[in-house]
XYZ file of C-alpha atoms in Angstrom:
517
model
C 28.390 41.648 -45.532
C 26.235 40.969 -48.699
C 22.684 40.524 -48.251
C 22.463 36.657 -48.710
C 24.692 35.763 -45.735
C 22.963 38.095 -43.503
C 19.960 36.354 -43.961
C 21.838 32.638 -43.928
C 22.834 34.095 -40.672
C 19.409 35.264 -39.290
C 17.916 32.194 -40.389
C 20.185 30.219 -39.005
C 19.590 32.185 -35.375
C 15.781 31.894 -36.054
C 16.069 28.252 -36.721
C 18.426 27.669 -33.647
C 15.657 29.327 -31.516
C 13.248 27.703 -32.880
C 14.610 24.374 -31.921
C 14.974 25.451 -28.290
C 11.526 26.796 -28.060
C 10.235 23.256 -29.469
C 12.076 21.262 -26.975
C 10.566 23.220 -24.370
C 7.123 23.007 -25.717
C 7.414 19.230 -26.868
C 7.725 18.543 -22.671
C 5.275 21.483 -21.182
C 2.837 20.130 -18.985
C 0.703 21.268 -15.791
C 2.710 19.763 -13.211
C 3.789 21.386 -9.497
C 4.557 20.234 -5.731
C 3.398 19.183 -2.577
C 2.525 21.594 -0.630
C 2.621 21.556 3.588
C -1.047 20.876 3.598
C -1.198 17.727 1.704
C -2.406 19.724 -1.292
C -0.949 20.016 -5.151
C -0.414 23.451 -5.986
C -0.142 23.514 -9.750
C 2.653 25.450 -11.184
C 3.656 25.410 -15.067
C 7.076 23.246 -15.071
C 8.397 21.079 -17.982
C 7.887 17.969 -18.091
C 8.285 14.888 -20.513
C 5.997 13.416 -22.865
C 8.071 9.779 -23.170
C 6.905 8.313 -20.176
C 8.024 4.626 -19.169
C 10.899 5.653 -21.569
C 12.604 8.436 -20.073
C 15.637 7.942 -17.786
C 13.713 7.883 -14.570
C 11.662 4.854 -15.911
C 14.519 2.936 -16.761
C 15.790 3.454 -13.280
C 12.861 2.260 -12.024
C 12.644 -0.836 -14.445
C 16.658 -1.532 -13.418
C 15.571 -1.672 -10.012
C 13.171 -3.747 -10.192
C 15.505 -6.277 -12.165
C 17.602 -5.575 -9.152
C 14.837 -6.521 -5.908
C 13.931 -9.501 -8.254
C 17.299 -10.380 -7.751
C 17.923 -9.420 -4.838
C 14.229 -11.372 -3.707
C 15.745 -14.966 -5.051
C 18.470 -14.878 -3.653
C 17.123 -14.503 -0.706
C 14.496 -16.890 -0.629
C 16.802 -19.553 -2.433
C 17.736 -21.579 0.197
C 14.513 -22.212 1.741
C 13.520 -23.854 -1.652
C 16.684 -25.934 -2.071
C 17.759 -26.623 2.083
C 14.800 -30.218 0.878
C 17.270 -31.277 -1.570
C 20.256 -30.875 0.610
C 19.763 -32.350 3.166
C 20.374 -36.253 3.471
C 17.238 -37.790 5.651
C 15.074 -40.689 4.835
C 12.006 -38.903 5.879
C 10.636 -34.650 5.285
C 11.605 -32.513 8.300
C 8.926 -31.736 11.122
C 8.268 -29.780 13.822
C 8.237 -31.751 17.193
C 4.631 -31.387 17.326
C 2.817 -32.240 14.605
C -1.143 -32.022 13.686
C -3.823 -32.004 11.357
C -2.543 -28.962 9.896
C 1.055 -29.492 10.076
C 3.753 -29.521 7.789
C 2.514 -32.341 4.499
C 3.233 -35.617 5.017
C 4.884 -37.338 1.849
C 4.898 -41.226 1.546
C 8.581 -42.818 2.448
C 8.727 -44.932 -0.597
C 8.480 -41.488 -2.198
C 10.501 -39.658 -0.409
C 13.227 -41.744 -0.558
C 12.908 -42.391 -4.430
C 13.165 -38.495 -4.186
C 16.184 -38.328 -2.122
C 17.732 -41.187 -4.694
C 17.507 -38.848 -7.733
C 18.870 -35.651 -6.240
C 21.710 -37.221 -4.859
C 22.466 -38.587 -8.128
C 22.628 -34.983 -9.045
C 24.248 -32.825 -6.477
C 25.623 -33.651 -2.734
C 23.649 -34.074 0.133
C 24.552 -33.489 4.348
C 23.490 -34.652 7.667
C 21.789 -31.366 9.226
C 19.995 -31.659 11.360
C 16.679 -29.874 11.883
C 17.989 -27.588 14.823
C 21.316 -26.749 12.489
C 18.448 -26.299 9.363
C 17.138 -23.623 11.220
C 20.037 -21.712 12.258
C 21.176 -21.712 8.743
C 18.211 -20.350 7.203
C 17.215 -17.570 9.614
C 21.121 -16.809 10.062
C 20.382 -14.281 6.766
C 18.073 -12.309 9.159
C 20.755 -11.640 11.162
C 22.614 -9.470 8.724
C 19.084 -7.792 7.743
C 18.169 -6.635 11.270
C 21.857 -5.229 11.547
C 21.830 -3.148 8.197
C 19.170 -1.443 7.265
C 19.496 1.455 9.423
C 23.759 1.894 8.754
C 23.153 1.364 4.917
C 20.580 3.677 5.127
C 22.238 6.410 6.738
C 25.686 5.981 4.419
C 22.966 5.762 1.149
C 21.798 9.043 2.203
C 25.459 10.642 2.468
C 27.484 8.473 0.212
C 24.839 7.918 -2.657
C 22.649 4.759 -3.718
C 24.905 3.673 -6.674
C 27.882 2.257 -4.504
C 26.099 1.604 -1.406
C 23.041 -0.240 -3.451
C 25.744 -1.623 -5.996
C 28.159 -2.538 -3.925
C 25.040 -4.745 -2.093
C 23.464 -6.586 -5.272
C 27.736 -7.636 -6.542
C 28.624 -8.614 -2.827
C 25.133 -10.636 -2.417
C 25.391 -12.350 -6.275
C 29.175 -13.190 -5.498
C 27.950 -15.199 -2.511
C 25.575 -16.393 -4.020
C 27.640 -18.419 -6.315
C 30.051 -19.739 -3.500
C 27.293 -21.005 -1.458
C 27.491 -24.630 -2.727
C 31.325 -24.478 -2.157
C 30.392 -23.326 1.169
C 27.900 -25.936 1.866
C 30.932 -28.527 1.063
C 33.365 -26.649 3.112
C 31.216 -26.522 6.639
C 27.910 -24.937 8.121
C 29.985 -22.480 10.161
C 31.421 -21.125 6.750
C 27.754 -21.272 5.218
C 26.078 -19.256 7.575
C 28.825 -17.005 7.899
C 28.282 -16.643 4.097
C 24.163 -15.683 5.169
C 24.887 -13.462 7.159
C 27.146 -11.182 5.312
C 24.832 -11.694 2.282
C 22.055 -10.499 4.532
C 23.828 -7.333 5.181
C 24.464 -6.862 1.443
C 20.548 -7.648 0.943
C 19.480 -4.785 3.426
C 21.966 -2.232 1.644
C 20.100 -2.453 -1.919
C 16.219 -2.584 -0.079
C 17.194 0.305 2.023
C 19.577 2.380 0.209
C 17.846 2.616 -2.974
C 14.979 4.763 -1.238
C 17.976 7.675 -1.066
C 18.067 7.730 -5.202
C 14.814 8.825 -5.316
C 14.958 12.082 -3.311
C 17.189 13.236 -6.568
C 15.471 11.518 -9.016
C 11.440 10.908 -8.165
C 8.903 13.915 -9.310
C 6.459 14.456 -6.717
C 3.692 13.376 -9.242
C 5.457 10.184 -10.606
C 6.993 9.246 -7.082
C 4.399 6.412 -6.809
C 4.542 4.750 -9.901
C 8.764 4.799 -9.729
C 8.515 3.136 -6.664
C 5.856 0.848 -6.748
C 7.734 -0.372 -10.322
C 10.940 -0.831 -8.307
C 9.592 -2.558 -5.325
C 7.379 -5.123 -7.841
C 10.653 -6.806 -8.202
C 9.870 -8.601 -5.042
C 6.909 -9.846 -6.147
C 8.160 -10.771 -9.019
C 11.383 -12.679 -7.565
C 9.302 -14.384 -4.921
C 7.178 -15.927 -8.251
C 10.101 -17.026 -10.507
C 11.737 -19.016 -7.483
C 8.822 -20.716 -6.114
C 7.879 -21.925 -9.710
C 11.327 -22.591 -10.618
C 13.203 -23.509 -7.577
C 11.860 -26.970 -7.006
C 12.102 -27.619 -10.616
C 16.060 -26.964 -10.788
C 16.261 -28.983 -7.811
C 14.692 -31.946 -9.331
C 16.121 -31.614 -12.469
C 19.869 -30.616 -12.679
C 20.472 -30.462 -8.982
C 20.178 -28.088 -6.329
C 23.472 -26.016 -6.626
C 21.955 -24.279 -10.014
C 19.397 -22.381 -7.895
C 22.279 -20.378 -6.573
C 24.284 -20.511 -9.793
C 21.463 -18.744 -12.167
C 20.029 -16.428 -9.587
C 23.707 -15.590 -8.575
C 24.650 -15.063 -12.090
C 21.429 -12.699 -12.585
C 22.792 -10.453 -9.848
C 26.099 -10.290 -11.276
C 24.665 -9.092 -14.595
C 22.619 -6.783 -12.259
C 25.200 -5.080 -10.988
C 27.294 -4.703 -14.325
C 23.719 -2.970 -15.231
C 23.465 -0.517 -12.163
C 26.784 0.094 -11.810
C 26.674 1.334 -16.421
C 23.645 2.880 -16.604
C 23.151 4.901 -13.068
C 23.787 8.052 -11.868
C 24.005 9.498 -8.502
C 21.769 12.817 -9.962
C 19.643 13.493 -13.077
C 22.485 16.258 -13.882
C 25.571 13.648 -13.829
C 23.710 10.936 -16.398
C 25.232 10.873 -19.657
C 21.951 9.630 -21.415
C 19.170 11.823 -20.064
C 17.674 14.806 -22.154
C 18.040 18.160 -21.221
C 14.007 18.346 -21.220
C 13.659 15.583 -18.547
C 16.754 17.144 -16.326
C 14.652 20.239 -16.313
C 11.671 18.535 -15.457
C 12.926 16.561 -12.744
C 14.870 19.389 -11.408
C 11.726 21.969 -11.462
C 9.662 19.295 -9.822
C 11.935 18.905 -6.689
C 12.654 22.462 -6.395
C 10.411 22.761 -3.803
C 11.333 20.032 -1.877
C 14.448 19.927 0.733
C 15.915 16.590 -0.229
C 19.143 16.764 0.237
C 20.330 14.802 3.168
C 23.529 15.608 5.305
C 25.757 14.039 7.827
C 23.026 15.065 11.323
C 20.112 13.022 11.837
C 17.843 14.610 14.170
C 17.509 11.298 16.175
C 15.935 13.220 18.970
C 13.225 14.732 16.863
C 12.787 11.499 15.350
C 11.651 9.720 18.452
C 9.227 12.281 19.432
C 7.156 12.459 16.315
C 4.035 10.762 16.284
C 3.370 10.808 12.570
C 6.782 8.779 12.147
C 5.743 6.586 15.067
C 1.951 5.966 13.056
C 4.291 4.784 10.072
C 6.651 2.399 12.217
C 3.580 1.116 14.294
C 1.738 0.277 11.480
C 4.293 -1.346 9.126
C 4.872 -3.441 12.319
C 1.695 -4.354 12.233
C 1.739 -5.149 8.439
C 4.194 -6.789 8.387
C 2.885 -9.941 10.889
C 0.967 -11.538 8.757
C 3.364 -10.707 5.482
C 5.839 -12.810 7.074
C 3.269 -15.593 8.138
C 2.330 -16.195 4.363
C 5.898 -16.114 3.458
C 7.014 -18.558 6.188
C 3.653 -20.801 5.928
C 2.265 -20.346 2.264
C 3.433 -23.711 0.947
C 2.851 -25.670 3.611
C -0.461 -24.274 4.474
C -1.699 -25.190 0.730
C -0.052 -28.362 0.779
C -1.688 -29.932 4.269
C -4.824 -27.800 4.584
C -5.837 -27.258 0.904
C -4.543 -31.040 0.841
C -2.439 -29.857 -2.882
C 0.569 -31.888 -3.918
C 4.217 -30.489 -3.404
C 4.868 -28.865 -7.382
C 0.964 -27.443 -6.948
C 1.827 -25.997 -3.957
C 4.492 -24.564 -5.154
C 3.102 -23.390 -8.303
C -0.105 -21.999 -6.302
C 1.925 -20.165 -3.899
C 3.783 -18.439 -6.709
C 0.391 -17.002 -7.949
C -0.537 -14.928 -5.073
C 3.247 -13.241 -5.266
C 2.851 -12.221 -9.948
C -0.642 -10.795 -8.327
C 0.706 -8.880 -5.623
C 3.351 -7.392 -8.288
C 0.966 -6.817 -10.797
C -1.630 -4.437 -9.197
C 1.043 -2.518 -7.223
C 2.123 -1.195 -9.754
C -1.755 -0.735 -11.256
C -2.017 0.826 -7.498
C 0.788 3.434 -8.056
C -0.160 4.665 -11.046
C -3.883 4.666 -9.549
C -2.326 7.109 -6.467
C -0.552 9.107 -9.051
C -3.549 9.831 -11.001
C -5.667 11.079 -8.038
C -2.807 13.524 -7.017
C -2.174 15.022 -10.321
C -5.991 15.639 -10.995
C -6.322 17.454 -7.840
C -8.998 14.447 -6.535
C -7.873 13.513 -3.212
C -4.724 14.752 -0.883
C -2.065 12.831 -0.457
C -2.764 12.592 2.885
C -6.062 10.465 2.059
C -4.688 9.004 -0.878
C -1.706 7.341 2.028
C -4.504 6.268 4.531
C -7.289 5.358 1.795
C -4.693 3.193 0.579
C -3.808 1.563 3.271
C -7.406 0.743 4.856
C -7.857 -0.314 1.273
C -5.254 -2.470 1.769
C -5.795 -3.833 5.460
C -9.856 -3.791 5.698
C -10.454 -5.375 1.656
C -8.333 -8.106 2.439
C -9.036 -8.896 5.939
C -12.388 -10.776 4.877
C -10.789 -13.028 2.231
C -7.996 -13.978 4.893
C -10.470 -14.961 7.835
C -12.700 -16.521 4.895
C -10.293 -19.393 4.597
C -11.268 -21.668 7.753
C -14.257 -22.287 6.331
C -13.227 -22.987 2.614
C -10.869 -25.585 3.300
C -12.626 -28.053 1.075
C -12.364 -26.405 -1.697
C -8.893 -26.081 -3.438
C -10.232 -23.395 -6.539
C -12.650 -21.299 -3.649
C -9.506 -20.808 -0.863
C -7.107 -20.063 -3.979
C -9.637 -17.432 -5.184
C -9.402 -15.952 -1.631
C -5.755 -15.908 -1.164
C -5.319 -14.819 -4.655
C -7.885 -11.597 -3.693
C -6.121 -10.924 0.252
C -2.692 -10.658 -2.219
C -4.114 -8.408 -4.493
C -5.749 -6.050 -1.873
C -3.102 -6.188 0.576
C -0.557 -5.357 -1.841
C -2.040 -1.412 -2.031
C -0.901 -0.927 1.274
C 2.884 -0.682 -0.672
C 0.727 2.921 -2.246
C 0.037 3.719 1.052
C 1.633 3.837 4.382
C 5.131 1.409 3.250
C 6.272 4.565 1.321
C 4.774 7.802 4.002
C 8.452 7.684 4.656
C 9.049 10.118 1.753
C 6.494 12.425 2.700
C 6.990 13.054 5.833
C 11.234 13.492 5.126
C 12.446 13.129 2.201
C 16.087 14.576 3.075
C 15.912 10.969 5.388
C 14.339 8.787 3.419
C 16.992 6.141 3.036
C 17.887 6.159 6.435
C 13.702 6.006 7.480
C 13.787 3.270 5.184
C 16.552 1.499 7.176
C 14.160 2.199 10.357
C 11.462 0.561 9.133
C 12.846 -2.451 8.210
C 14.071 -3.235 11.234
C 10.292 -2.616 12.428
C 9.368 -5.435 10.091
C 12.430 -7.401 10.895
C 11.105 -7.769 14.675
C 7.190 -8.972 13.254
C 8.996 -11.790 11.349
C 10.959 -12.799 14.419
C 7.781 -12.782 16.199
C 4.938 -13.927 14.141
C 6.073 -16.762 12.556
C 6.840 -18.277 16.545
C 3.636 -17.275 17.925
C 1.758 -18.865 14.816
C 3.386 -21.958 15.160
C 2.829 -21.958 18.859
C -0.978 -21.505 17.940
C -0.219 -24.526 15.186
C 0.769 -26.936 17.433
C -1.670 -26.301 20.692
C -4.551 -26.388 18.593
C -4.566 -28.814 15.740
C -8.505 -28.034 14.675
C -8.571 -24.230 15.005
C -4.817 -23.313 14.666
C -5.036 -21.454 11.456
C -8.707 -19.870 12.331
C -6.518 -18.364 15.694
C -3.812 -17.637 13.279
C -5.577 -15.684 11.054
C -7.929 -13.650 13.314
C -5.105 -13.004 15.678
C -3.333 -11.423 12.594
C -6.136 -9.734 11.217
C -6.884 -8.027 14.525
C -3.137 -6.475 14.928
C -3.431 -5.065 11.387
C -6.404 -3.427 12.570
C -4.712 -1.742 15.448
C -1.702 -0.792 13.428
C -4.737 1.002 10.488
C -6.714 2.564 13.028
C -3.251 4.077 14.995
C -1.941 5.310 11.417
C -5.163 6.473 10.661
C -5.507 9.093 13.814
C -1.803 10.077 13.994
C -0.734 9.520 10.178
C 0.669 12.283 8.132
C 2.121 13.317 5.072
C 3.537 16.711 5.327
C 7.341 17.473 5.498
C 7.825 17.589 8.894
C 9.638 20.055 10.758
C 12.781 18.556 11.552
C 12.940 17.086 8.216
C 13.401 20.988 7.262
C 16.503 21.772 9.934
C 19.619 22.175 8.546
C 21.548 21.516 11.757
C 20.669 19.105 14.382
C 22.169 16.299 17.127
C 25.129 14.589 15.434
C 24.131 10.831 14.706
């Protein structure tokens, strides 16, 4: 072989090399795992340098598109059931008081109703049928969470999360036609949307066992569940306006529509496993791979049920998002009204005011995860503290602001200043013990996921009844009683996750056979 090609040759091998050994080094990083202890123990892994624009980012940023969508959707009809309903006067509990729902003038109120029928079509519900037909979505969401958790974890998040945004968006855009047809058909139409609701909150937790680095696993998460946040914003500051404007129907139309294109998304650009995407570079498969090497995520048909319900560390988790969970569903049942008759705000500032506290609550989670992620990687704190830290942070920071607000009530700007600080604080508790469910087993983290939401799904049948029970037998100190009694059982639930908390694997998480489910 003359001399010239053996050295086109070599050179070519060299250069071929060359280019492997630079994709290797363009990625290296100290990363490493979790070990049983709560401690980082540092090994040398690859990892990528792109950050928010690597594969698992985009995942993250798709499902957050995705909870945004999923979040107006569900919240839609509470903001248009005003502008549907055909009355001459605002709805109200049978006992009113001082710091009741707001009282609008009738020559108002019926100019009001004048304009929006103009627009869309308007029914005789009554107040009793209101209420069936908006809590009738809860119905589905206490069912689910726990089956579309399990299936997520066996069948894979893309169809079971998928399959939940499509169903929810396509009911989304009959709901007018079902309003037209008959309540029985409309909150038939809830409730299966309620069940498609709890399949994308739940199952979506099951993604990140194959996809989530142990070091990055609070800022992907914390990205995703901002979507919330972010939904409950854009349909409080829209949702009144679209009523008003080109009639109530469009609320379900365009936040319909966004799920559709939602699901086109997830359904094109997500894969089951790092391995199976067609996108991802071979640097960030090895990276995420190496990173969950350690870690027994892979979930099977069993569920140690058995296990499950003796282990206190899961029990501090369900106990305590219980207990956080009361006075999350308060503020989302009583926001607007409570700024509009206490803090004495009209109807579009209430609205607008109430969307502030949620584009808060999204904005320093996410600040919070990558906060959590920092103090893990540089070996600062455990992740054991950083879970508990975060949560006190969460439940004892924002506890002042929210008993502060009895005695601010004459001034609009001071209790908006509190309420906007309780949503910032309180939102770090999402860093803390609302995502111990993929310490303690990841392998089950779906189906935990499931569990827990039916934990919250009980405090928001509860505390929204016992608040308005307080409401209306105390008209001068209702909301003082409502708060402190609120404040008090997020205590208990801190101090309970506090003692028996965890965030090791546990040991049934590590069995490989157990108790058929």
């Amino acid at each position: 072989m003359p001399r010239t090609a053996k050295n086109a040759g070599g050179k070519h091998q060299f250069l071929e090399k060359r280019n492997q050994m630079s994709a290797r080094a363009e990625v290296k990083e100290t990363v490493g795992h979790i070990s049983n202890d709560g401690n980082f123990n540092m090994d040398q892994v690859q990892t990528s340098r792109r950050g928010c624009f690597s594969v698992r980012y985009m995942l993250a940023f798709i499902l957050q598109l995705c909870n945004f969508s999923v979040y107006t959707q569900q919240m839609g009809l509470s903001i248009a059931i005003p502008a549907m309903v055909n009355t001459t006067a605002p709805p109200s509990s049978a006992n009113t008081s001082a710091e009741g729902p707001p009282t609008v003038s009738t020559d108002n109120w019926n100019e009001t109703q004048q304009e929006m029928t103009a627009i869309a079509p308007m029914y005789d519900w009554s107040p009793e049928i209101q209420g069936i037909i908006l809590s009738s979505i809860n119905y589905g969401s206490f069912l689910a969470p726990i089956p579309s958790g399990y299936l997520s974890g066996i069948f894979g998040a893309k169809y079971v999360v998928g399959a939940g945004i499509f169903i929810s968006s396509v009911l989304s855009l009959f709901t007018p036609l079902a309003a037209d047809t008959g309540v029985a058909l409309l909150i038939a139409i809830r409730i299966v949307q309620g069940v498609a609701q709890a399949s994308v909150t739940t199952g979506q937790y099951s993604i990140w066992i194959k996809w989530a680095p142990p070091l990055e696993r609070n800022k992907l998460i914390t990205i995703a569940n901002s979507g919330l946040h972010t939904g409950g914003f854009i349909v409080l500051l829209t949702g009144g306006v679209l009523c008003q404007t080109v009639g109530w129907p469009y609320v379900f139309y365009i936040f319909g529509g966004v799920g559709c294109f939602c699901s086109f998304i997830w359904f094109s650009l997500i894969s089951e496993k790092p391995t199976n995407h067609p996108f991802i570079s071979t640097a960030e498969k090895e990276y995420i791979e190496s990173s969950l090497a350690q870690e027994d995520g892979s979930p099977g048909w069993s569920v140690p049920i058995k296990a499950m319900v003796k282990s206190i560390p899961l029990w501090a988790i369900l106990i305590c998002v219980f207990c956080e969970f009361w006075h999350n569903h308060i503020f989302m049942a009583y926001l607007p009204t409570y700024i509009n008759s206490v803090l004495q705000a009209d109807f579009k500032s209430s609205g607008f005011l109430s969307a502030l506290t949620y584009v808060a609550a999204s904005v320093f989670i996410i600040l919070g995860g990558q906060l959590a992620d920092f103090l893990l990687s540089r070996k600062l704190l455990k992740l054991n503290t950083i879970r508990k830290l975060f949560t006190a942070v969460g439940v004892l920071f924002s506890s002042p602001f929210l008993l502060s607000l009895h005695w601010v009530r004459s001034s609009l700007s001071t209790a908006i200043a509190l309420l906007l600080l309780y949503s910032i604080f309180t939102s770090f508790s999402g860093i803390g013990v609302l995502i111990n469910i993929m310490d303690i087993a990841p392998r089950y983290g779906s189906f935990l996921k499931g569990l827990t939401e039916v934990f919250s799904d009980m405090a928001g049948a509860i505390s929204p009844a016992v608040s308005g029970y307080l409401l209306s037998e105390d008209s001068e100190l209702g909301w003082r009683n409502v708060f402190f009694l609120s404040t008090a059982i997020n205590i208990v639930g801190l101090i309970f996750y506090i003692i028996f908390g965890q965030a090791e694997v546990q040991d049934w998480a590590r069995e490989q056979t157990f108790t058929r489910f």
